Amino acid sequence: MYELSVIIPIYNVEKYVAQCLDSIVNQSIGIENIEVIIVNDATPDNSMEIVEKYASKYSSIKIINNEENLGLGESRNRGLKEVTSDYVTFVDSDDFLSKNVYEDSLKKIKSSNSDLLIYNWEFYREDGEIEPFSIHKPHFKEDMIIEDFRQYPDFIFMTSAWNKIYHKKLFQYLKFPKSKYEDNGVTIETFINANQIYFNNEVTYFYRKNKESITQLIKMSNIEGLVDSINTLNELISKYPNYERNITSLIIKFVDDILFWLCDYEWFVDEELKAIGLLQSVTYNITNENLEFFNENIPFSLLFEGDIRNLNKCDDETFLAKFKYFNRLAKINSLANLYVDTGEGFNEDNKIAINYKLSRENLLSFKLKDFKNICSLRFDPIEGAFSKVKILDISPDLKIVSSNSENGINEEYQLFTTLDPSYIIEAKDVDEIRIRFKLSILNDEELSSLFVDKNNLINDLNNQKEESKKKKGLFGFIR
């Protein structure tokens, strides 16, 4: 009998699947002890030609073929029907694992009598860039046995299915939906029903970050998928009311994400109206008490807390007009720019731009080897938003000499009332600079306290909108 079953859905991964399978067949536990269930989700590329070479070499690899593309969730469900061992795990076919993941994890889940084990993971990017803080990343620094995950309020965000090993007692809860973000409800139900959870900090799953990922290309289907996930979470609250506060924290984060997408991407007006209507239909479990619990216990600053509190107090068009277009200023563009002065001042030709997802804590890396005779640097942490910023660290050991903030650079944080915040950094011929910082968008109350006459600000914004009407439709969005 196999020690472990591994389910790997396959779709459009011919560039990566060999690295994935190599990390499985070379596991220290031995491939003969691993039941590898490959689910061909009607992939149109040459992925399966690569898979079949491995299957012909290793008898423990079996292949299931979907007649049509069913998606990740349904493919996992098909694979689960073929499992013959007492433990199962999932791998996304463009990811890979450290060599001892399964041997080490199986020893620990068995010896601790746990039903669920979570192992550590890291982002993997081919360009070598460092990913910023992720709220879904485990925060434990050592191995832990968790008997009640409610003792760790941010544990609820570790919802990915792929960095976990499940005992057969939990198989009944592994029923993945067809929609995007299929992991969330399924994983949380296993958290609730596991007798205890083991967190293994000693091994690593490498999650590949690539531009083709569904999480990188935001469309209406992403909003609809996340709303479906919120619906599932609401059902779990009804089923497990003792976990309401924790599950609602995840709902709050998802609502904040959707509002961020609405602000950060270009949409047709009818799409935005639809999105607000969908949110209003699923946010009935968000109370002031649950928001306070989130703020007190979750290491993540909500970007749109005021909007979340008022989401169900007005119709969708009023929400868009009042809370987004008039008070929200321009669309938030989470684009950081580093301008390099090589003796000719700061200009657009000598600039490095990085798109990033704004988080509680952000880490950005800029490579400067192509620039000669560097005199100084200008770091713009965000575009198009009034903000509060705190620089936590700049490496190598560089010095900030000024900023265009309302207060000084030696204050706890810098307050920016310009839509183009910037820091000037003293630097001479450095090859790379890494900047770690916190940033939050000023809310309506903070803005009101900053401007004596807010009407002047709104009039300026309305004038900007009038100037763009020739190119754009209602509320300043392209029709």
Short mmCIF file of C-alpha atoms in Angstrom, two decimals:
data_model
loop_
_atom_site.label_atom_id
_atom_site.label_comp_id
_atom_site.label_asym_id
_atom_site.label_seq_id
_atom_site.Cartn_x
_atom_site.Cartn_y
_atom_site.Cartn_z
CA MET A 1 0.00 0.00 0.00
CA TYR A 2 1.25 3.47 -0.83
CA GLU A 3 2.30 5.84 1.96
CA LEU A 4 0.82 8.89 0.25
CA SER A 5 -1.34 9.81 -2.76
CA VAL A 6 -0.45 12.95 -4.76
CA ILE A 7 -3.05 14.47 -7.11
CA ILE A 8 -1.74 16.69 -9.92
CA PRO A 9 -4.18 18.25 -12.43
CA ILE A 10 -2.50 19.08 -15.75
CA TYR A 11 -3.39 21.99 -18.01
CA ASN A 12 -1.07 24.11 -20.19
CA VAL A 13 2.12 23.48 -18.21
CA GLU A 14 4.54 21.95 -20.73
CA LYS A 15 7.20 24.51 -19.68
CA TYR A 16 7.03 23.49 -16.01
CA VAL A 17 5.64 19.97 -15.60
CA ALA A 18 9.00 18.19 -15.87
CA GLN A 19 10.40 20.18 -12.95
CA CYS A 20 7.25 19.42 -10.98
CA LEU A 21 7.43 15.67 -11.63
CA ASP A 22 11.18 15.54 -11.00
CA SER A 23 10.56 16.94 -7.52
CA ILE A 24 8.01 14.14 -6.92
CA VAL A 25 9.94 11.14 -8.26
CA ASN A 26 13.08 12.25 -6.40
CA GLN A 27 11.38 12.51 -3.01
CA SER A 28 13.49 10.97 -0.24
CA ILE A 29 10.61 8.66 0.72
CA GLY A 30 10.97 6.91 -2.66
CA ILE A 31 8.63 7.16 -5.66
CA GLU A 32 7.58 3.54 -5.10
CA ASN A 33 5.83 4.70 -1.91
CA ILE A 34 3.96 7.55 -3.61
CA GLU A 35 0.77 7.08 -5.62
CA VAL A 36 0.88 9.86 -8.23
CA ILE A 37 -2.51 10.53 -9.81
CA ILE A 38 -2.23 12.71 -12.89
CA VAL A 39 -5.50 14.25 -14.11
CA ASN A 40 -5.24 15.41 -17.71
CA ASP A 41 -7.75 18.27 -17.81
CA ALA A 42 -7.97 18.19 -21.63
CA THR A 43 -4.77 20.17 -21.91
CA PRO A 44 -4.26 21.51 -25.47
CA ASP A 45 -0.45 21.68 -25.32
CA ASN A 46 2.25 18.98 -25.14
CA SER A 47 2.18 18.56 -21.36
CA MET A 48 0.89 14.99 -21.53
CA GLU A 49 3.68 13.82 -23.83
CA ILE A 50 6.09 14.76 -21.04
CA VAL A 51 3.87 13.16 -18.38
CA GLU A 52 3.58 9.90 -20.32
CA LYS A 53 7.38 9.51 -20.38
CA TYR A 54 7.40 9.61 -16.58
CA ALA A 55 4.42 7.23 -16.35
CA SER A 56 6.18 4.70 -18.59
CA LYS A 57 9.20 4.76 -16.28
CA TYR A 58 7.43 4.74 -12.89
CA SER A 59 4.60 2.30 -12.26
CA SER A 60 3.22 4.35 -9.36
CA ILE A 61 2.19 7.14 -11.75
CA LYS A 62 -1.34 6.71 -13.13
CA ILE A 63 -3.14 8.95 -15.63
CA ILE A 64 -6.82 9.96 -15.75
CA ASN A 65 -8.10 11.81 -18.81
CA ASN A 66 -10.94 14.33 -18.67
CA GLU A 67 -12.95 14.35 -21.90
CA GLU A 68 -13.30 18.12 -21.60
CA ASN A 69 -11.71 20.86 -19.55
CA LEU A 70 -13.35 20.71 -16.10
CA GLY A 71 -11.11 23.08 -14.16
CA LEU A 72 -8.88 22.59 -11.16
CA GLY A 73 -11.59 21.78 -8.60
CA GLU A 74 -13.38 19.09 -10.61
CA SER A 75 -10.04 17.57 -11.65
CA ARG A 76 -9.04 17.23 -8.02
CA ASN A 77 -12.39 15.60 -7.27
CA ARG A 78 -11.79 13.04 -10.03
CA GLY A 79 -8.35 12.29 -8.66
CA LEU A 80 -9.72 11.80 -5.14
CA LYS A 81 -11.90 8.92 -6.36
CA GLU A 82 -8.73 7.00 -7.28
CA VAL A 83 -6.87 7.43 -3.97
CA THR A 84 -5.87 4.16 -2.26
CA SER A 85 -3.64 5.40 0.60
CA ASP A 86 -4.55 6.87 4.00
CA TYR A 87 -3.10 10.29 3.16
CA VAL A 88 -3.55 12.63 0.23
CA THR A 89 -1.98 15.87 -0.94
CA PHE A 90 -2.28 18.13 -3.98
CA VAL A 91 0.34 19.71 -6.20
CA ASP A 92 -0.23 22.40 -8.80
CA SER A 93 1.56 21.26 -11.95
CA ASP A 94 3.76 24.36 -12.32
CA ASP A 95 5.08 24.12 -8.75
CA PHE A 96 7.75 21.91 -7.13
CA LEU A 97 8.87 20.72 -3.69
CA SER A 98 12.00 20.27 -1.62
CA LYS A 99 13.36 16.72 -1.61
CA ASN A 100 12.28 15.64 1.89
CA VAL A 101 8.77 17.15 2.05
CA TYR A 102 6.83 13.89 2.09
CA GLU A 103 9.14 11.76 4.24
CA ASP A 104 9.50 14.40 6.93
CA SER A 105 5.83 15.40 6.90
CA LEU A 106 4.46 11.87 7.05
CA LYS A 107 6.63 11.08 10.07
CA LYS A 108 5.32 14.16 11.86
CA ILE A 109 1.63 13.79 11.01
CA LYS A 110 1.68 10.15 12.12
CA SER A 111 3.74 10.57 15.30
CA SER A 112 1.61 13.53 16.44
CA ASN A 113 -1.66 11.77 15.58
CA SER A 114 -2.77 14.82 13.56
CA ASP A 115 -5.41 14.74 10.83
CA LEU A 116 -3.90 17.62 8.87
CA LEU A 117 -0.37 18.84 8.25
CA ILE A 118 0.62 22.16 6.68
CA TYR A 119 4.13 22.69 5.38
CA ASN A 120 5.95 25.90 4.66
CA TRP A 121 6.05 27.44 1.20
CA GLU A 122 7.90 30.11 -0.73
CA PHE A 123 7.18 32.05 -3.88
CA TYR A 124 9.34 31.07 -6.83
CA ARG A 125 9.95 33.63 -9.57
CA GLU A 126 12.22 32.99 -12.54
CA ASP A 127 13.30 36.63 -12.61
CA GLY A 128 14.57 36.34 -9.05
CA GLU A 129 12.40 39.17 -7.76
CA ILE A 130 11.39 38.97 -4.10
CA GLU A 131 7.67 38.82 -3.48
CA PRO A 132 6.16 41.17 -0.87
CA PHE A 133 4.45 40.09 2.32
CA SER A 134 1.54 37.70 1.75
CA ILE A 135 -1.23 37.36 4.32
CA HIS A 136 -1.67 33.74 3.15
CA LYS A 137 1.88 32.86 4.15
CA PRO A 138 2.41 30.86 7.38
CA HIS A 139 3.90 33.09 10.08
CA PHE A 140 5.19 30.35 12.40
CA LYS A 141 8.97 30.24 12.85
CA GLU A 142 9.11 26.66 14.15
CA ASP A 143 7.09 23.44 14.12
CA MET A 144 3.73 23.79 15.88
CA ILE A 145 0.85 21.53 16.91
CA ILE A 146 -2.43 23.44 16.77
CA GLU A 147 -5.44 22.02 18.58
CA ASP A 148 -7.77 24.97 17.94
CA PHE A 149 -6.84 27.29 15.07
CA ARG A 150 -9.07 30.02 16.55
CA GLN A 151 -6.21 30.72 18.94
CA TYR A 152 -4.33 32.10 15.91
CA PRO A 153 -6.75 34.53 14.18
CA ASP A 154 -4.67 34.94 11.01
CA PHE A 155 -4.49 31.15 10.53
CA ILE A 156 -7.80 31.41 8.63
CA PHE A 157 -5.94 32.87 5.62
CA MET A 158 -3.87 29.72 4.96
CA THR A 159 -6.49 28.35 2.58
CA SER A 160 -4.41 26.94 -0.27
CA ALA A 161 -5.01 23.22 -0.79
CA TRP A 162 -1.55 22.44 -2.15
CA ASN A 163 0.73 22.77 0.91
CA LYS A 164 -1.17 20.30 3.08
CA ILE A 165 -1.42 16.57 3.77
CA TYR A 166 -4.88 15.27 4.71
CA HIS A 167 -5.69 12.08 6.64
CA LYS A 168 -8.51 9.93 5.25
CA LYS A 169 -10.78 11.13 8.09
CA LEU A 170 -10.93 14.46 6.24
CA PHE A 171 -11.52 13.08 2.73
CA GLN A 172 -15.28 13.59 3.10
CA TYR A 173 -14.70 17.38 3.26
CA LEU A 174 -12.50 17.48 0.14
CA LYS A 175 -15.23 18.29 -2.37
CA PHE A 176 -13.99 21.12 -4.54
CA PRO A 177 -16.43 23.45 -6.36
CA LYS A 178 -16.11 24.33 -10.04
CA SER A 179 -15.53 28.05 -9.47
CA LYS A 180 -12.24 29.90 -9.13
CA TYR A 181 -10.74 30.16 -5.63
CA GLU A 182 -11.93 26.62 -5.03
CA ASP A 183 -9.62 26.06 -2.05
CA ASN A 184 -11.16 28.39 0.51
CA GLY A 185 -14.29 26.70 1.85
CA VAL A 186 -12.89 23.20 1.47
CA THR A 187 -9.70 23.95 3.39
CA ILE A 188 -11.46 25.79 6.22
CA GLU A 189 -13.85 22.87 6.75
CA THR A 190 -10.82 20.58 7.16
CA PHE A 191 -9.38 23.06 9.70
CA ILE A 192 -12.59 22.85 11.70
CA ASN A 193 -12.87 19.07 11.61
CA ALA A 194 -9.23 18.09 12.12
CA ASN A 195 -8.53 16.74 15.60
CA GLN A 196 -5.33 18.77 15.49
CA ILE A 197 -3.12 20.42 12.87
CA TYR A 198 0.65 20.06 12.57
CA PHE A 199 2.62 22.93 11.02
CA ASN A 200 5.93 21.72 9.56
CA ASN A 201 8.44 24.54 9.17
CA GLU A 202 11.29 22.29 8.05
CA VAL A 203 10.29 21.63 4.44
CA THR A 204 9.22 23.78 1.52
CA TYR A 205 6.71 23.86 -1.30
CA PHE A 206 7.74 26.26 -4.09
CA TYR A 207 4.76 28.13 -5.53
CA ARG A 208 5.56 29.44 -8.99
CA LYS A 209 4.46 33.00 -9.64
CA ASN A 210 3.82 33.54 -13.34
CA LYS A 211 1.92 36.10 -15.33
CA GLU A 212 -0.51 33.57 -16.80
CA SER A 213 -1.87 32.70 -13.36
CA ILE A 214 -5.59 33.38 -12.86
CA THR A 215 -4.65 35.40 -9.79
CA GLN A 216 -2.61 37.77 -11.96
CA LEU A 217 -5.25 38.52 -14.62
CA ILE A 218 -8.22 40.16 -12.92
CA LYS A 219 -11.55 40.03 -14.79
CA MET A 220 -15.22 39.95 -13.83
CA SER A 221 -14.96 36.17 -13.50
CA ASN A 222 -12.45 36.71 -10.67
CA ILE A 223 -14.92 38.91 -8.81
CA GLU A 224 -17.73 36.41 -9.40
CA GLY A 225 -15.47 33.55 -8.24
CA LEU A 226 -14.52 35.34 -5.04
CA VAL A 227 -18.17 36.22 -4.38
CA ASP A 228 -19.01 32.50 -4.82
CA SER A 229 -16.32 31.76 -2.28
CA ILE A 230 -17.86 34.29 0.15
CA ASN A 231 -21.22 32.53 -0.32
CA THR A 232 -19.57 29.24 0.65
CA LEU A 233 -18.01 30.88 3.71
CA ASN A 234 -21.41 32.23 4.77
CA GLU A 235 -22.79 28.69 4.55
CA LEU A 236 -19.92 27.49 6.76
CA ILE A 237 -20.82 30.16 9.34
CA SER A 238 -24.36 28.77 9.44
CA LYS A 239 -22.99 25.23 9.79
CA TYR A 240 -20.28 26.11 12.33
CA PRO A 241 -21.48 29.24 14.20
CA ASN A 242 -18.69 29.00 16.80
CA TYR A 243 -16.23 29.94 14.06
CA GLU A 244 -18.11 33.02 12.87
CA ARG A 245 -15.54 35.66 13.81
CA ASN A 246 -12.66 33.80 12.20
CA ILE A 247 -14.48 32.95 8.98
CA THR A 248 -15.85 36.51 8.73
CA SER A 249 -12.26 37.81 8.89
CA LEU A 250 -11.58 35.96 5.64
CA ILE A 251 -14.77 37.39 4.11
CA ILE A 252 -13.68 40.90 5.11
CA LYS A 253 -10.31 40.37 3.43
CA PHE A 254 -11.98 39.14 0.24
CA VAL A 255 -14.31 42.15 0.14
CA ASP A 256 -11.31 44.43 0.60
CA ASP A 257 -9.58 42.62 -2.29
CA ILE A 258 -12.57 43.09 -4.60
CA LEU A 259 -12.82 46.80 -3.76
CA PHE A 260 -9.11 47.08 -4.49
CA TRP A 261 -9.63 45.43 -7.89
CA LEU A 262 -12.47 47.85 -8.65
CA CYS A 263 -10.20 50.77 -7.83
CA ASP A 264 -7.02 49.46 -9.40
CA TYR A 265 -8.31 48.12 -12.76
CA GLU A 266 -10.29 49.69 -15.58
CA TRP A 267 -13.91 48.47 -15.80
CA PHE A 268 -17.08 49.30 -17.68
CA VAL A 269 -19.56 51.08 -15.43
CA ASP A 270 -22.13 48.28 -15.68
CA GLU A 271 -19.48 45.81 -14.51
CA GLU A 272 -18.76 47.92 -11.44
CA LEU A 273 -22.45 48.26 -10.65
CA LYS A 274 -22.78 44.49 -10.94
CA ALA A 275 -19.78 43.95 -8.65
CA ILE A 276 -21.16 46.27 -5.95
CA GLY A 277 -24.54 44.51 -6.15
CA LEU A 278 -22.87 41.13 -5.75
CA LEU A 279 -20.93 42.34 -2.72
CA GLN A 280 -24.03 43.76 -1.10
CA SER A 281 -25.76 40.40 -1.46
CA VAL A 282 -23.09 38.42 0.45
CA THR A 283 -21.74 40.73 3.17
CA TYR A 284 -24.52 40.38 5.75
CA ASN A 285 -22.18 38.69 8.24
CA ILE A 286 -19.84 41.69 8.37
CA THR A 287 -20.72 43.57 11.57
CA ASN A 288 -18.88 46.35 13.37
CA GLU A 289 -17.86 43.79 15.99
CA ASN A 290 -16.35 41.52 13.35
CA LEU A 291 -14.49 44.45 11.82
CA GLU A 292 -13.09 45.36 15.23
CA PHE A 293 -11.97 41.74 15.72
CA PHE A 294 -10.21 41.91 12.34
CA ASN A 295 -8.43 45.17 13.18
CA GLU A 296 -7.30 43.92 16.58
CA ASN A 297 -6.06 40.48 15.51
CA ILE A 298 -5.09 40.45 11.83
CA PRO A 299 -1.65 41.74 10.71
CA PHE A 300 -3.09 43.45 7.66
CA SER A 301 -4.40 46.99 7.19
CA LEU A 302 -7.71 47.22 5.35
CA LEU A 303 -7.53 49.66 2.46
CA PHE A 304 -11.28 50.19 2.24
CA GLU A 305 -12.58 49.76 5.79
CA GLY A 306 -14.89 52.79 5.56
CA ASP A 307 -16.37 51.53 2.31
CA ILE A 308 -16.90 48.05 3.79
CA ARG A 309 -18.75 49.53 6.78
CA ASN A 310 -21.07 51.53 4.50
CA LEU A 311 -21.47 48.98 1.72
CA ASN A 312 -25.04 48.01 2.57
CA LYS A 313 -26.27 51.47 3.54
CA CYS A 314 -26.93 52.76 0.03
CA ASP A 315 -27.83 51.58 -3.44
CA ASP A 316 -25.03 50.58 -5.79
CA GLU A 317 -25.02 53.76 -7.87
CA THR A 318 -24.92 55.94 -4.76
CA PHE A 319 -22.06 53.83 -3.43
CA LEU A 320 -20.06 54.32 -6.62
CA ALA A 321 -20.73 58.04 -6.74
CA LYS A 322 -20.25 58.88 -3.05
CA PHE A 323 -17.62 56.48 -1.82
CA LYS A 324 -15.54 55.83 -4.89
CA TYR A 325 -15.61 58.49 -7.56
CA PHE A 326 -15.95 61.67 -5.51
CA ASN A 327 -14.07 60.76 -2.34
CA ARG A 328 -11.76 58.07 -3.63
CA LEU A 329 -9.82 60.48 -5.86
CA ALA A 330 -8.05 58.91 -8.82
CA LYS A 331 -7.79 55.18 -9.26
CA ILE A 332 -5.13 53.71 -7.01
CA ASN A 333 -2.22 52.53 -9.10
CA SER A 334 0.03 50.30 -6.99
CA LEU A 335 3.05 51.11 -9.10
CA ALA A 336 6.33 51.95 -7.40
CA ASN A 337 8.93 53.97 -9.32
CA LEU A 338 12.64 54.34 -8.67
CA TYR A 339 14.20 57.29 -10.51
CA VAL A 340 17.99 57.18 -10.94
CA ASP A 341 20.00 60.39 -11.15
CA THR A 342 23.18 59.74 -13.14
CA GLY A 343 24.14 63.40 -13.36
CA GLU A 344 21.21 64.67 -15.43
CA GLY A 345 18.58 64.83 -12.70
CA PHE A 346 15.54 62.57 -12.33
CA ASN A 347 13.78 61.79 -15.61
CA GLU A 348 11.51 59.18 -17.20
CA ASP A 349 14.37 57.63 -19.20
CA ASN A 350 16.21 56.57 -16.05
CA LYS A 351 13.38 54.94 -14.15
CA ILE A 352 12.50 51.45 -12.94
CA ALA A 353 8.80 50.71 -12.37
CA ILE A 354 7.44 47.74 -10.41
CA ASN A 355 3.77 46.74 -10.20
CA TYR A 356 2.98 45.17 -6.86
CA LYS A 357 -0.03 44.19 -4.78
CA LEU A 358 -0.28 46.58 -1.87
CA SER A 359 0.03 44.75 1.45
CA ARG A 360 0.50 45.54 5.09
CA GLU A 361 4.24 45.25 4.54
CA ASN A 362 5.93 45.46 1.13
CA LEU A 363 9.41 44.51 -0.03
CA LEU A 364 10.60 45.70 -3.44
CA SER A 365 13.94 45.07 -5.11
CA PHE A 366 15.41 47.30 -7.86
CA LYS A 367 18.44 46.15 -9.85
CA LEU A 368 20.75 49.05 -10.79
CA LYS A 369 23.69 47.37 -12.54
CA ASP A 370 22.81 49.03 -15.86
CA PHE A 371 23.17 52.54 -14.40
CA LYS A 372 26.58 54.22 -14.24
CA ASN A 373 27.72 57.14 -12.08
CA ILE A 374 24.67 57.09 -9.80
CA CYS A 375 24.37 60.33 -7.79
CA SER A 376 21.08 59.80 -5.97
CA LEU A 377 17.73 57.99 -6.13
CA ARG A 378 14.09 58.99 -5.86
CA PHE A 379 11.63 56.38 -4.60
CA ASP A 380 7.91 56.87 -5.30
CA PRO A 381 6.07 54.13 -3.35
CA ILE A 382 2.67 54.60 -5.06
CA GLU A 383 0.85 56.65 -7.68
CA GLY A 384 -2.51 58.41 -7.52
CA ALA A 385 -3.35 58.24 -3.81
CA PHE A 386 -2.91 60.25 -0.63
CA SER A 387 -1.04 57.98 1.74
CA LYS A 388 0.86 57.31 4.94
CA VAL A 389 4.21 55.57 4.46
CA LYS A 390 6.79 54.17 6.82
CA ILE A 391 10.14 53.07 5.41
CA LEU A 392 11.27 50.11 7.51
CA ASP A 393 14.58 49.33 5.85
CA ILE A 394 16.71 50.23 2.84
CA SER A 395 19.58 47.96 1.90
CA PRO A 396 22.43 48.38 1.42
CA ASP A 397 22.64 50.80 4.31
CA LEU A 398 21.44 53.92 2.48
CA LYS A 399 20.16 57.21 3.83
CA ILE A 400 16.90 59.03 3.11
CA VAL A 401 17.70 62.74 2.92
CA SER A 402 14.26 64.24 2.18
CA SER A 403 10.66 63.60 1.10
CA ASN A 404 7.72 65.65 -0.17
CA SER A 405 5.63 64.62 2.86
CA GLU A 406 3.71 66.99 5.13
CA ASN A 407 5.94 66.02 8.04
CA GLY A 408 9.63 65.23 8.48
CA ILE A 409 11.54 62.12 7.48
CA ASN A 410 12.37 61.42 11.14
CA GLU A 411 8.71 61.09 12.12
CA GLU A 412 7.15 57.65 12.80
CA TYR A 413 5.64 57.75 9.31
CA GLN A 414 5.40 60.24 6.47
CA LEU A 415 2.06 61.79 5.55
CA PHE A 416 1.63 62.55 1.84
CA THR A 417 -1.05 64.91 0.52
CA THR A 418 0.33 64.74 -2.98
CA LEU A 419 -0.71 62.08 -5.49
CA ASP A 420 2.97 61.58 -6.31
CA PRO A 421 4.71 60.83 -2.96
CA SER A 422 8.48 60.52 -3.10
CA TYR A 423 11.66 60.05 -1.07
CA ILE A 424 15.15 61.21 -2.03
CA ILE A 425 17.82 58.64 -1.18
CA GLU A 426 21.54 59.33 -0.96
CA ALA A 427 23.31 56.66 -3.01
CA LYS A 428 26.53 56.22 -4.97
CA ASP A 429 26.93 53.48 -7.60
CA VAL A 430 24.95 50.70 -5.92
CA ASP A 431 24.11 47.52 -7.87
CA GLU A 432 20.79 46.83 -6.17
CA ILE A 433 18.48 48.46 -3.66
CA ARG A 434 15.83 46.72 -1.55
CA ILE A 435 13.18 48.81 0.14
CA ARG A 436 10.86 47.45 2.83
CA PHE A 437 7.95 49.70 3.74
CA LYS A 438 4.41 49.97 5.11
CA LEU A 439 1.80 52.00 3.26
CA SER A 440 -1.86 52.79 3.81
CA ILE A 441 -4.29 54.89 1.80
CA LEU A 442 -5.78 57.84 3.68
CA ASN A 443 -9.48 57.35 4.36
CA ASP A 444 -12.22 60.00 4.18
CA GLU A 445 -11.94 60.97 7.85
CA GLU A 446 -8.19 61.44 7.60
CA LEU A 447 -8.59 63.49 4.43
CA SER A 448 -11.20 65.70 6.07
CA SER A 449 -8.83 66.48 8.93
CA LEU A 450 -6.08 67.42 6.48
CA PHE A 451 -8.04 69.82 4.28
CA VAL A 452 -9.85 72.80 5.76
CA ASP A 453 -12.01 73.17 2.69
CA LYS A 454 -12.56 69.75 1.16
CA ASN A 455 -14.89 71.22 -1.44
CA ASN A 456 -11.89 72.76 -3.16
CA LEU A 457 -10.38 69.30 -3.50
CA ILE A 458 -13.59 67.78 -4.86
CA ASN A 459 -13.98 70.66 -7.31
CA ASP A 460 -10.46 70.05 -8.57
CA LEU A 461 -11.26 66.36 -9.01
CA ASN A 462 -14.51 67.12 -10.80
CA ASN A 463 -12.62 69.45 -13.15
CA GLN A 464 -10.20 66.63 -13.88
CA LYS A 465 -13.15 64.33 -14.64
CA GLU A 466 -14.70 66.94 -16.97
CA GLU A 467 -11.45 67.15 -18.93
CA SER A 468 -11.46 63.38 -19.50
CA LYS A 469 -15.13 63.02 -20.52
CA LYS A 470 -14.32 63.24 -24.21
CA LYS A 471 -12.39 60.00 -23.94
CA LYS A 472 -14.32 58.31 -21.18
CA GLY A 473 -17.91 57.68 -20.22
CA LEU A 474 -19.91 58.14 -17.04
CA PHE A 475 -17.85 58.31 -13.82
CA GLY A 476 -14.66 58.55 -15.87
CA PHE A 477 -14.53 54.97 -17.13
CA ILE A 478 -13.95 53.86 -20.67
CA ARG A 479 -17.14 52.69 -22.35
#
